[in-house]
Short mmCIF file of C-alpha atoms in Angstrom, two decimals:
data_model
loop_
_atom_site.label_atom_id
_atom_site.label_comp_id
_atom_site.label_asym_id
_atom_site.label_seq_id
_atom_site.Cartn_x
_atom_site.Cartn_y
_atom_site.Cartn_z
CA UNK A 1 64.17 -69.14 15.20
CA UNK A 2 61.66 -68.95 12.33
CA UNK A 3 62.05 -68.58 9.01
CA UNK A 4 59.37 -65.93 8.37
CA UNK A 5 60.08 -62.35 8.04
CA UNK A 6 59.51 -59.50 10.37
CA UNK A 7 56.09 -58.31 10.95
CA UNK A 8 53.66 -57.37 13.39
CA UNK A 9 54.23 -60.83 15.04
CA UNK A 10 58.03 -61.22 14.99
CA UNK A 11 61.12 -58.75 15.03
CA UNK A 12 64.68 -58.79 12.97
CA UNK A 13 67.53 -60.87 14.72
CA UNK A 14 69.19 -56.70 15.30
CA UNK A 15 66.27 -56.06 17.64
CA UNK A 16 65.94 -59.15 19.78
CA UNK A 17 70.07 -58.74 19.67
CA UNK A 18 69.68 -55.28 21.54
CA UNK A 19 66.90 -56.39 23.60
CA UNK A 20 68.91 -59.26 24.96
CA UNK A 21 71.46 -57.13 25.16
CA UNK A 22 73.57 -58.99 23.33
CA UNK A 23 76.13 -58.64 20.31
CA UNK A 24 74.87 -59.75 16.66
CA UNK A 25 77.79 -61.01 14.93
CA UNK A 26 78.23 -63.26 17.94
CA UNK A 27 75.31 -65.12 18.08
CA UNK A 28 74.83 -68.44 16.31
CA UNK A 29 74.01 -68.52 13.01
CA UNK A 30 70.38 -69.90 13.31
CA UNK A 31 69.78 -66.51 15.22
CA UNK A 32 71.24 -64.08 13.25
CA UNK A 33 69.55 -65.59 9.95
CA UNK A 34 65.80 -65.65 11.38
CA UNK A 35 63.27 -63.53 12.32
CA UNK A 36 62.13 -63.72 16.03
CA UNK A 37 58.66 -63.81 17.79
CA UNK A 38 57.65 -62.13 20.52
CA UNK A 39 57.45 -65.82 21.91
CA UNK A 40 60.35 -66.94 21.34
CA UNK A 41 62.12 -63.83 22.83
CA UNK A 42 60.33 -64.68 25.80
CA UNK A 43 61.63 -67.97 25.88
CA UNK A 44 64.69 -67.05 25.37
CA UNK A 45 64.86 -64.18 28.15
CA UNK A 46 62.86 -66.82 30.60
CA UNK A 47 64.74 -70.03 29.72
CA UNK A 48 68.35 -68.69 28.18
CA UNK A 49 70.06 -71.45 26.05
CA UNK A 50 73.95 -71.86 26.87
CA UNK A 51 75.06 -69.50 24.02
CA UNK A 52 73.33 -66.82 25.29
CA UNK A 53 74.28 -67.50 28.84
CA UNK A 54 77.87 -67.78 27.74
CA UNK A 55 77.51 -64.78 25.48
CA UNK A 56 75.82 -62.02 28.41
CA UNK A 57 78.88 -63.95 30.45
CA UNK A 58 82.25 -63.36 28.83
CA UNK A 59 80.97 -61.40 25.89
CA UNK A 60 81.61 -60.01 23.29
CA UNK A 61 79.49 -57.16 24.81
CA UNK A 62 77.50 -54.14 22.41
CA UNK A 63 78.24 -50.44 23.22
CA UNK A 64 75.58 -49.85 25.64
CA UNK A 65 76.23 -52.42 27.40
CA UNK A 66 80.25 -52.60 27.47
CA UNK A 67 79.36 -48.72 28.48
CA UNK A 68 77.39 -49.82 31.14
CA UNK A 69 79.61 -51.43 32.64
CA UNK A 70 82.21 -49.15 32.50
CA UNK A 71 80.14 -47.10 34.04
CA UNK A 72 80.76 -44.15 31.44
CA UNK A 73 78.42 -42.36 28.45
CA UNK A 74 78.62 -44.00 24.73
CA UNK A 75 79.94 -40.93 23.72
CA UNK A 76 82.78 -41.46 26.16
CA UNK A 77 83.44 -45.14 24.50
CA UNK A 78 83.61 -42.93 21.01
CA UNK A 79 85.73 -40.20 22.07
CA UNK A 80 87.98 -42.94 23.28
CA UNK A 81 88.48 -45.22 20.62
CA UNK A 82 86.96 -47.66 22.30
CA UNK A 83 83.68 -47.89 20.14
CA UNK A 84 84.01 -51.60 19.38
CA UNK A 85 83.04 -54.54 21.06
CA UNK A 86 84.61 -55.68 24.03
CA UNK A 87 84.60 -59.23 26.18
CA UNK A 88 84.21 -59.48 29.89
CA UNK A 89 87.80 -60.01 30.42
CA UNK A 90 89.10 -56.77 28.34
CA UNK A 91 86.02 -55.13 31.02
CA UNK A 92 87.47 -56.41 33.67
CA UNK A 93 91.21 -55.23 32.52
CA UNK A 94 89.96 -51.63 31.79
CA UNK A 95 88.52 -51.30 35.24
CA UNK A 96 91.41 -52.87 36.96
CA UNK A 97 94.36 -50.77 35.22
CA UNK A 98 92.08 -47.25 34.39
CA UNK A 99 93.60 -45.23 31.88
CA UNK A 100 93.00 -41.70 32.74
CA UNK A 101 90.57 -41.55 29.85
CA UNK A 102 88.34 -44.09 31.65
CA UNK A 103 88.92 -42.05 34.79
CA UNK A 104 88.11 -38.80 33.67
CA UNK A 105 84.65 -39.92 32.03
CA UNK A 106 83.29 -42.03 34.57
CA UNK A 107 83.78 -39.33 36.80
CA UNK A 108 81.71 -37.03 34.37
CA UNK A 109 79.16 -39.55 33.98
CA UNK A 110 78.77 -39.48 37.98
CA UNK A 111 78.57 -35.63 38.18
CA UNK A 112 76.25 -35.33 35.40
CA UNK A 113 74.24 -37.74 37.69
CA UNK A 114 74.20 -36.03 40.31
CA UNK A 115 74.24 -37.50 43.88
CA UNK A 116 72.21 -40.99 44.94
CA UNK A 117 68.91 -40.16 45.80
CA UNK A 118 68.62 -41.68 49.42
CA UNK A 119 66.93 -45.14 49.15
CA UNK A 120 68.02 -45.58 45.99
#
């Protein structure tokens, strides 16, 4: 990453974090220390080095994304306790043994929805 600062030309390592949709604290140093171009955010979402491959692959995950795949609201993670981090594996666990927490809001989540649209 570059050593400049943030402008016009190049974003804070929090923002190309969230639009890589990845966690901060768990990228490498060199990342989290730099500011990144516009460039080299495309590069990296083009041309994604191992860490970030491993990292989108076992985690840990952010919120919106751990929530995503949950397949329940933010607020749900919150309500929960479970506003923190989690890896692929802990994921996988929650989805495999639901607690009725997990239940409950993923149903929500799918009423407020509302039904597929067809072709969707």
């Amino acid at each position: 990453m570059t050593d400049q600062h943030p402008s016009g030309t190049a974003m804070k390592p929090a923002t190309a974090a969230k639009k890589l949709g990845v966690y901060l604290p768990a990228t490498p140093e060199t990342f989290q220390s730099g500011a990144v171009t516009h460039a080299e955010l495309r590069e990296l979402q083009d041309n994604p080095p191992e860490w970030l491959t491993a990292l989108r692959r076992e985690g840990p995950h952010p919120r919106p994304e751990v929530a995503r795949k949950l397949g329940i609201s933010i607020t749900a993670l919150k309500n929960n306790g479970m506003d923190r981090p989690l890896t692929t594996a802990e994921i996988k666990e929650l989805l495999e043994n639901q607690p009725d927490w997990l239940r409950k809001a993923r149903a929500l989540l799918a009423e407020e929805r509302g039904p597929a649209e067809p072709g969707a």
